Every structure is written in C-alpha cells, then in structure tokens.
CSV table of C-alpha atoms in Angstrom, one decimal:
chain,number,residue,atom,x,y,z
A,1,MET,CA,-11.8,47.7,66.2
A,2,SER,CA,-15.1,48.4,64.7
A,3,LEU,CA,-13.3,50.6,62.1
A,4,LEU,CA,-11.2,47.7,60.8
A,5,LYS,CA,-14.2,45.5,60.2
A,6,LYS,CA,-15.9,48.1,58.0
A,7,LYS,CA,-12.8,48.3,55.7
A,8,LYS,CA,-12.8,44.6,55.1
A,9,ARG,CA,-16.4,44.6,53.8
A,10,LYS,CA,-15.7,47.3,51.3
A,11,GLU,CA,-12.9,45.4,49.5
A,12,ALA,CA,-14.8,42.2,48.7
A,13,GLU,CA,-15.4,43.0,45.1
A,14,ILE,CA,-13.6,41.7,41.9
A,15,PRO,CA,-13.1,44.3,39.2
A,16,THR,CA,-15.1,43.0,36.2
A,17,SER,CA,-14.4,45.9,33.7
A,18,SER,CA,-11.4,44.0,32.1
A,19,MET,CA,-13.5,40.8,31.6
A,20,ALA,CA,-14.6,42.0,28.2
A,21,ASP,CA,-11.0,42.7,27.2
A,22,ILE,CA,-9.9,39.2,28.1
A,23,ALA,CA,-12.8,37.7,26.2
A,24,PHE,CA,-12.0,39.9,23.2
A,25,LEU,CA,-8.4,38.6,23.2
A,26,LEU,CA,-9.6,35.0,23.2
A,27,LEU,CA,-12.2,35.9,20.5
A,28,ILE,CA,-9.5,37.4,18.3
A,29,PHE,CA,-7.3,34.3,18.7
A,30,PHE,CA,-10.1,32.0,17.5
A,31,LEU,CA,-11.2,34.4,14.8
A,32,VAL,CA,-7.7,34.2,13.3
A,33,THR,CA,-7.3,30.4,13.7
A,34,THR,CA,-10.7,29.5,12.3
A,35,THR,CA,-11.0,28.2,8.8
A,36,ILE,CA,-14.6,28.0,7.7
A,37,ASP,CA,-13.7,26.8,4.2
A,38,VAL,CA,-16.0,23.8,3.4
A,39,ASP,CA,-14.3,21.0,1.6
A,40,THR,CA,-15.5,20.8,-2.0
A,41,GLY,CA,-14.9,18.2,-4.5
A,42,ILE,CA,-16.3,15.9,-7.1
A,43,GLY,CA,-18.2,13.1,-5.4
A,44,MET,CA,-18.1,9.6,-6.7
A,45,VAL,CA,-19.1,6.2,-5.5
A,46,LEU,CA,-16.8,3.3,-6.4
A,47,PRO,CA,-18.3,0.1,-7.6
A,48,PRO,CA,-18.2,-2.7,-5.0
A,49,LYS,CA,-15.6,-5.4,-5.3
A,50,LEU,CA,-16.5,-8.1,-7.8
A,51,GLU,CA,-16.8,-11.6,-6.6
A,52,GLU,CA,-14.3,-14.0,-8.1
A,53,ASP,CA,-16.6,-16.1,-10.2
A,54,VAL,CA,-19.4,-13.6,-10.9
A,55,GLU,CA,-19.5,-12.2,-14.4
A,56,PRO,CA,-20.2,-8.5,-14.7
A,57,PRO,CA,-23.7,-7.9,-16.1
A,58,PRO,CA,-23.8,-7.6,-19.9
A,59,ILE,CA,-24.0,-4.1,-21.3
A,60,LYS,CA,-24.8,-3.2,-24.9
A,61,GLU,CA,-21.9,-1.5,-26.6
A,62,ARG,CA,-24.2,1.1,-27.9
A,63,ASN,CA,-25.3,2.3,-24.4
A,64,VAL,CA,-21.7,3.1,-23.4
A,65,LEU,CA,-20.1,6.4,-24.2
A,66,LYS,CA,-16.4,5.6,-24.1
A,67,ILE,CA,-14.1,8.4,-23.3
A,68,LEU,CA,-10.4,7.7,-23.4
A,69,VAL,CA,-7.7,10.0,-21.9
A,70,ASN,CA,-4.1,9.3,-23.0
A,71,GLU,CA,-0.8,10.2,-21.5
A,72,GLN,CA,-0.7,13.7,-23.0
A,73,GLY,CA,-4.2,14.5,-21.8
A,74,LEU,CA,-5.7,14.1,-25.3
A,75,VAL,CA,-9.2,12.8,-25.5
A,76,LEU,CA,-10.9,10.2,-27.6
A,77,VAL,CA,-14.7,10.0,-27.5
A,78,GLU,CA,-16.1,6.9,-29.2
A,79,ASP,CA,-12.7,6.4,-30.9
A,80,GLN,CA,-12.9,9.9,-32.4
A,81,PRO,CA,-10.4,12.6,-31.4
A,82,SER,CA,-12.2,15.2,-29.5
A,83,ALA,CA,-11.7,18.1,-27.1
A,84,VAL,CA,-12.4,18.3,-23.4
A,85,GLN,CA,-14.9,21.2,-24.0
A,86,LEU,CA,-16.9,19.1,-26.4
A,87,ILE,CA,-17.5,16.2,-23.9
A,88,ARG,CA,-20.4,18.0,-22.2
A,89,GLU,CA,-22.5,18.2,-25.3
A,90,GLU,CA,-21.6,14.6,-26.3
A,91,VAL,CA,-22.7,13.2,-23.0
A,92,LYS,CA,-26.0,15.1,-23.2
A,93,LYS,CA,-26.6,13.9,-26.7
A,94,HIS,CA,-25.8,10.3,-25.6
A,95,VAL,CA,-28.0,10.3,-22.5
A,96,LEU,CA,-31.0,12.1,-24.1
A,97,ASN,CA,-30.8,10.3,-27.4
A,98,ASN,CA,-33.6,7.7,-26.7
A,99,GLY,CA,-32.7,5.6,-29.7
A,100,ALA,CA,-32.8,8.4,-32.3
A,101,ASP,CA,-29.2,8.2,-33.3
A,102,PRO,CA,-27.7,4.7,-33.6
A,103,ARG,CA,-24.3,5.9,-32.3
A,104,TYR,CA,-25.8,6.9,-29.0
A,105,ALA,CA,-27.8,5.2,-26.2
A,106,GLU,CA,-31.1,3.4,-26.6
A,107,GLU,CA,-32.7,4.9,-23.5
A,108,THR,CA,-31.9,7.4,-20.9
A,109,GLY,CA,-32.1,4.8,-18.1
A,110,LYS,CA,-29.6,2.6,-19.8
A,111,ALA,CA,-27.0,5.2,-20.8
A,112,LEU,CA,-23.6,4.8,-19.3
A,113,VAL,CA,-20.4,6.9,-19.5
A,114,SER,CA,-17.1,5.1,-19.3
A,115,ILE,CA,-13.9,7.0,-18.6
A,116,LYS,CA,-10.7,5.2,-19.3
A,117,THR,CA,-7.2,6.6,-18.6
A,118,ALA,CA,-3.7,5.4,-19.1
A,119,ARG,CA,-1.5,4.9,-16.0
A,120,GLN,CA,0.6,7.9,-17.0
A,121,THR,CA,-2.4,10.2,-17.6
A,122,PRO,CA,-2.0,13.3,-15.5
A,123,TYR,CA,-4.6,13.6,-12.7
A,124,GLU,CA,-5.5,17.1,-13.8
A,125,SER,CA,-6.7,15.9,-17.3
A,126,TYR,CA,-8.7,13.1,-15.7
A,127,VAL,CA,-10.4,15.5,-13.3
A,128,SER,CA,-11.2,18.0,-16.1
A,129,VAL,CA,-12.8,15.2,-18.2
A,130,LEU,CA,-14.8,13.9,-15.1
A,131,ASP,CA,-15.8,17.5,-14.4
A,132,GLU,CA,-17.3,17.9,-17.9
A,133,VAL,CA,-19.2,14.7,-17.6
A,134,TRP,CA,-20.6,15.7,-14.2
A,135,MET,CA,-21.5,19.2,-15.5
A,136,ALA,CA,-23.4,17.5,-18.4
A,137,TYR,CA,-25.5,15.6,-15.8
A,138,PHE,CA,-25.9,18.8,-13.7
A,139,GLU,CA,-27.2,20.7,-16.7
A,140,MET,CA,-29.6,17.9,-17.6
A,141,TRP,CA,-30.9,17.8,-14.0
A,142,ASP,CA,-31.3,21.6,-14.1
A,143,ALA,CA,-33.3,21.4,-17.3
A,144,GLU,CA,-35.5,18.7,-15.8
A,145,ALA,CA,-36.1,20.7,-12.7
A,146,ARG,CA,-37.0,23.8,-14.8
A,147,ALA,CA,-39.5,21.6,-16.7
A,148,LEU,CA,-41.1,20.8,-13.4
A,149,GLY,CA,-41.4,24.5,-12.5
A,150,TYR,CA,-38.4,24.9,-10.2
A,151,PRO,CA,-35.7,27.6,-10.8
A,152,ASP,CA,-33.0,25.0,-10.8
A,153,TYR,CA,-32.0,21.5,-9.5
A,154,GLY,CA,-30.9,22.8,-6.2
A,155,ALA,CA,-34.3,24.2,-5.5
A,156,TYR,CA,-35.9,20.9,-6.5
A,157,VAL,CA,-33.7,19.0,-4.1
A,158,ASN,CA,-34.6,21.4,-1.3
A,159,ALA,CA,-38.3,21.0,-2.1
A,160,ILE,CA,-38.3,17.2,-2.1
A,161,ASP,CA,-36.2,17.2,1.1
A,162,GLU,CA,-39.0,19.0,2.8
A,163,GLN,CA,-41.7,16.7,1.4
A,164,ASP,CA,-39.5,13.6,2.1
A,165,ALA,CA,-40.2,12.5,-1.5
A,166,GLU,CA,-38.1,10.5,-3.9
A,167,ASN,CA,-35.7,12.3,-6.1
A,168,ALA,CA,-37.5,11.6,-9.4
A,169,ILE,CA,-35.0,13.5,-11.5
A,170,ARG,CA,-32.1,11.5,-10.3
A,171,ASP,CA,-34.0,8.3,-10.9
A,172,LYS,CA,-34.8,9.3,-14.4
A,173,ILE,CA,-31.4,10.5,-15.4
A,174,LYS,CA,-29.0,8.4,-13.4
A,175,ALA,CA,-25.4,9.6,-13.3
A,176,ALA,CA,-23.8,6.4,-14.4
A,177,ILE,CA,-20.1,7.0,-14.7
A,178,SER,CA,-17.7,4.1,-14.7
A,179,ILE,CA,-14.0,4.4,-14.3
A,180,ALA,CA,-12.3,1.7,-16.3
A,181,GLU,CA,-9.0,0.1,-15.5
A,182,PRO,CA,-6.2,1.0,-17.9
A,183,ASP,CA,-5.0,-1.8,-20.2
A,184,ALA,CA,-2.1,-3.7,-18.9
A,185,ALA,CA,1.0,-2.4,-20.5
B,1,MET,CA,-45.0,72.0,30.2
B,2,ALA,CA,-41.8,72.5,28.3
B,3,GLY,CA,-39.8,72.4,31.5
B,4,HIS,CA,-41.4,69.1,32.4
B,5,PHE,CA,-40.1,67.4,29.2
B,6,GLN,CA,-36.6,68.8,29.5
B,7,LYS,CA,-36.2,67.2,32.9
B,8,LYS,CA,-37.0,63.8,31.5
B,9,VAL,CA,-34.5,64.1,28.7
B,10,THR,CA,-31.6,64.8,31.0
B,11,THR,CA,-31.7,61.3,32.6
B,12,LYS,CA,-28.7,59.0,32.4
B,13,GLN,CA,-27.5,58.4,28.8
B,14,ASP,CA,-25.1,55.5,29.5
B,15,ILE,CA,-25.4,52.3,27.5
B,16,PRO,CA,-25.4,49.4,29.9
B,17,THR,CA,-22.1,47.6,29.4
B,18,ALA,CA,-22.7,44.9,32.0
B,19,SER,CA,-23.8,42.4,29.3
B,20,LEU,CA,-20.9,43.1,27.0
B,21,PRO,CA,-18.7,40.2,28.3
B,22,ASP,CA,-21.7,37.9,27.8
B,23,ILE,CA,-22.1,38.9,24.1
B,24,ILE,CA,-18.4,38.5,23.5
B,25,PHE,CA,-18.4,35.1,25.2
B,26,MET,CA,-21.2,34.0,23.0
B,27,LEU,CA,-19.1,34.9,19.9
B,28,LEU,CA,-16.1,33.3,21.4
B,29,ILE,CA,-17.9,30.1,22.0
B,30,PHE,CA,-19.2,30.1,18.4
B,31,PHE,CA,-15.7,30.4,17.1
B,32,MET,CA,-14.3,27.8,19.5
B,33,VAL,CA,-16.9,25.3,18.4
B,34,SER,CA,-16.4,25.9,14.7
B,35,THR,CA,-12.6,26.0,14.8
B,36,VAL,CA,-10.8,23.0,13.5
B,37,LEU,CA,-7.1,23.2,14.4
B,38,ARG,CA,-4.9,21.6,11.8
B,39,GLU,CA,-3.8,18.3,13.3
B,40,THR,CA,-1.8,16.7,10.5
B,41,THR,CA,1.3,18.0,8.7
B,42,VAL,CA,1.1,17.1,5.0
B,43,GLN,CA,4.3,15.6,3.8
B,44,VAL,CA,3.4,15.6,0.1
B,45,ARG,CA,2.6,18.6,-2.1
B,46,THR,CA,-1.1,18.7,-3.0
B,47,THR,CA,-2.0,21.4,-5.5
B,48,LEU,CA,-5.6,20.6,-6.1
B,49,PRO,CA,-7.0,20.6,-9.6
B,50,GLN,CA,-9.8,23.0,-10.6
B,51,ALA,CA,-13.3,21.9,-11.3
B,52,GLU,CA,-16.8,23.2,-11.8
B,53,ALA,CA,-19.1,20.3,-10.8
B,54,LEU,CA,-18.4,20.6,-7.1
B,55,THR,CA,-20.3,19.2,-4.2
B,56,LYS,CA,-19.8,20.3,-0.6
B,57,ILE,CA,-19.0,17.9,2.3
B,58,ASP,CA,-21.0,19.3,5.2
B,59,GLN,CA,-20.2,16.7,7.8
B,60,LYS,CA,-16.5,17.0,8.5
B,61,ARG,CA,-16.5,14.1,11.0
B,62,LEU,CA,-17.4,11.7,8.2
B,63,VAL,CA,-14.4,12.6,6.2
B,64,SER,CA,-11.0,10.9,6.1
B,65,TYR,CA,-8.3,12.3,3.9
B,66,ILE,CA,-5.8,10.6,1.6
B,67,TYR,CA,-3.0,12.8,0.2
B,68,ILE,CA,-1.3,11.8,-3.0
B,69,GLY,CA,1.5,13.9,-4.5
B,70,PRO,CA,5.2,14.4,-4.9
B,71,ARG,CA,7.0,14.2,-1.5
B,72,LYS,CA,8.3,17.4,0.0
B,73,LEU,CA,12.0,17.1,0.5
B,74,ASP,CA,14.5,19.5,2.2
B,75,GLY,CA,15.2,22.7,0.5
B,76,ASN,CA,12.0,23.0,-1.5
B,77,ARG,CA,12.8,20.0,-3.7
B,78,LEU,CA,10.1,17.5,-4.6
B,79,GLY,CA,10.6,13.7,-4.6
B,80,GLU,CA,8.7,10.8,-6.0
B,81,THR,CA,5.0,10.4,-5.5
B,82,GLY,CA,3.9,9.5,-2.0
B,83,VAL,CA,0.6,8.5,-0.5
B,84,GLN,CA,-0.2,9.8,3.0
B,85,ILE,CA,-3.0,8.8,5.3
B,86,ASP,CA,-3.4,10.9,8.5
B,87,ASP,CA,0.1,11.9,9.4
B,88,ALA,CA,2.2,9.1,8.0
B,89,LEU,CA,3.3,8.2,4.5
B,90,VAL,CA,2.2,4.8,3.4
B,91,GLU,CA,5.1,3.0,1.8
B,92,ASP,CA,3.3,-0.2,0.8
B,93,LEU,CA,0.0,0.5,-1.0
B,94,GLY,CA,-1.3,-2.8,0.3
B,95,ASN,CA,-1.6,-1.3,3.7
B,96,VAL,CA,-4.2,1.2,2.5
B,97,ARG,CA,-6.7,-1.6,2.6
B,98,THR,CA,-6.3,-2.4,6.3
B,99,ILE,CA,-6.0,1.2,7.4
B,100,MET,CA,-9.2,2.2,5.6
B,101,TYR,CA,-11.0,-0.9,6.6
B,102,ARG,CA,-10.4,0.0,10.3
B,103,LYS,CA,-11.6,3.5,9.7
B,104,LEU,CA,-14.8,2.2,8.0
B,105,VAL,CA,-15.5,0.0,11.1
B,106,GLU,CA,-15.3,3.0,13.3
B,107,GLN,CA,-17.3,5.2,11.0
B,108,PRO,CA,-19.6,3.3,8.7
B,109,LYS,CA,-20.6,6.4,6.7
B,110,LEU,CA,-17.0,7.2,5.9
B,111,ILE,CA,-16.3,9.5,3.0
B,112,VAL,CA,-12.8,9.3,1.6
B,113,SER,CA,-11.6,12.7,0.3
B,114,LEU,CA,-8.7,12.2,-2.1
B,115,LYS,CA,-6.5,15.2,-2.1
B,116,VAL,CA,-4.4,14.5,-5.2
B,117,ASP,CA,-1.8,16.8,-6.7
B,118,GLU,CA,-2.8,17.8,-10.2
B,119,THR,CA,0.5,16.6,-11.7
B,120,SER,CA,0.2,13.1,-10.2
B,121,GLU,CA,-0.2,10.2,-12.6
B,122,MET,CA,-3.5,8.2,-12.7
B,123,GLY,CA,-1.7,4.9,-12.0
B,124,VAL,CA,-1.3,5.7,-8.3
B,125,VAL,CA,-4.8,7.1,-8.0
B,126,LEU,CA,-6.3,4.0,-9.6
B,127,ASP,CA,-4.2,1.7,-7.3
B,128,VAL,CA,-5.4,3.6,-4.3
B,129,GLN,CA,-9.0,3.3,-5.6
B,130,GLN,CA,-8.6,-0.4,-6.1
B,131,GLU,CA,-7.5,-0.7,-2.4
B,132,LEU,CA,-10.5,1.4,-1.3
B,133,ARG,CA,-12.7,-1.0,-3.2
B,134,GLU,CA,-11.1,-3.9,-1.4
B,135,ALA,CA,-11.6,-2.2,1.9
B,136,GLY,CA,-15.2,-1.4,1.1
B,137,THR,CA,-14.9,2.4,1.5
B,138,LEU,CA,-16.8,3.2,-1.7
B,139,ARG,CA,-17.8,6.9,-1.2
B,140,ILE,CA,-15.0,9.0,-2.4
B,141,ASN,CA,-14.5,12.7,-3.3
B,142,TYR,CA,-11.9,14.1,-5.6
B,143,SER,CA,-11.1,17.3,-3.7
B,144,SER,CA,-10.8,20.2,-6.1
B,145,ARG,CA,-10.8,24.0,-6.1
B,146,ARG,CA,-13.5,26.1,-7.6
B,147,GLU,CA,-12.7,27.1,-11.1
B,148,ILE,CA,-11.8,30.7,-11.5
B,149,PRO,CA,-13.5,31.8,-14.7
B,150,SER,CA,-10.9,33.1,-17.2
C-alpha cells in the first residue's frame, strides 16, 4: 500500500517544455495578421455649414489665389493656363507677397487659396493640385522653422509641444485653403 | 592555482529556458493588442491617389471611413460609382448626413477618412462633403498613398 502512494506523488507535474512552442504558434499567427500601416492622407477641415441669412464675410479679390481644375485635369491659376508643378511656387509667391506685386495677396495673414473643380474633374487631379498647395505651405513652414533655428518644421512642432507653447508659425502663415463649389451646369 | 580556475569553468553551461515562454508571451500580447482585424469588406474599388503632403492619423479609434469608387461586380467587372460607409453601400446620399451625425454624437472628435478611388469624379466627393458639413463632421482626411519618386 505504501508503495502505491509514493507513485501518485511523483506524477503530479505538468510538462511545461511545450509551452514555448504553443506561445510561438500564437505569436506567428498574430505576426502574420498584424498590419501596422498607419493611415496617411491629406488632412482638411471643412467650413461649417452657413446659416441661411448670414452673408459670407467679404474677401478682397486680390487676396484669393484662384485655382481651377477642369474635366481633363487641366489647371488655370488666376485665369492663366498653368501646370500642376508650377502651383507650389505660385502659392508661395502669393502668400509671401506682402503687397509687393498687385496680382498677389496684400498680407500673409489675409492670403487665401481657392480650389475650384468641375463636377467631372477626376479625383486624382484634384488631389495632386491640393497636394501641391499643401506642399507649398509645408515648405514655407519649414523655412520659418529654419529661420528660428530648428532643422525643420517637425522639430519645431515637437519643441513647442514640450513647452506647451502656441504654434507661432502656423499663426503667421495660416493654411487657408477653400474648396469652392462647382458652377451649376 | 591553475587547477583551481579550471574547476570553476566546468560549471553548468546551460542557458536558463524557464523564462522563455514569458518572453514569447510578452511579444504575443504586444501583437495581439496592436492587431486590427479587418472587419469590413469593401464593396467598391478604392485605388488611392498618390500624394506628398501627408499627415498620419495616429488614433485609429477616432477614424471613420467612407469609401467612394466604382462598385465591384461579379467577374472582375466594375459598375457605377458607389459610396460605402462601414459595411453597407449608401444608395441615397441624403442618408450620409444621419449616419455621420450619429457617429459624431458617439465620438465628438471624429475624423472622417475619405478613401476615394483616383478615377472617381469630384461631383460625388463634393456631394459627400456637403453632407458631412450638414452633419457637422468637419475634420476630414483624403486618404492617399506616399508618392513613389520617379
């Protein structure tokens, strides 16, 4: 009898050597199914809905850089035929003009870029135009940040985040992009 | 003296493997937490346009997606443009307003990511944007791929 009791005590152990293998199997499953791609895109903020009887604030014609994109994806900048690649420089000239050239904006703070498309304009053309406009702003912000002694705008944003300070560059050069409604056909 | 040292060297040379499962579990938990299993089937084709001026959306839980593109039909054919929110196609664009408004009430910091096919026409996109303005979901994001320098 005493012999039987001894045997029982010895067997009370679970083999744990395969535990790692099981965990590995699960790990591999999740490794394969994981997608760590972060969503990227061009951020925009739509204007709030206008009240019925409120007139939109008056804007001087001069402060608006009008960009038109037609059905074929061709571009008009200030009623002049242009190319998508030239928009970046045009926007920079417009925003940093400060009254020098009568065709462009009076002040940086008042400058506005308006993008107007037709209803048949391909989305791809619209995005490439919008992309160029945004790149113009990004490059201007980069230049401002370098003037303040930061390597680029991203470094500046990180620095002010730490200090909890206001984003002075963004206040100075506001990205004012408006998406105009197409003309009724 | 030399004999003394040699004795010490000949001790057990095994690496302790007892903590191996713990390490693996730690990795496992990391991937489990970071995994997002795809929960919707997209019924429209969305080949995203390429762009350079990209911003990242870090907080995935704030994002709601709207897919716009030609409908996928049987046998690899493409139909007319459709608008999809979550896992259903929206037939009447007027419904976008109510759907998005409900989402905004649930998540006040909502960001709407527009996944639009590059061949779509602006008319539909502008109509959807008009609906989003009505709903009050003003933060949008034109989802695009990073430009491959040619």
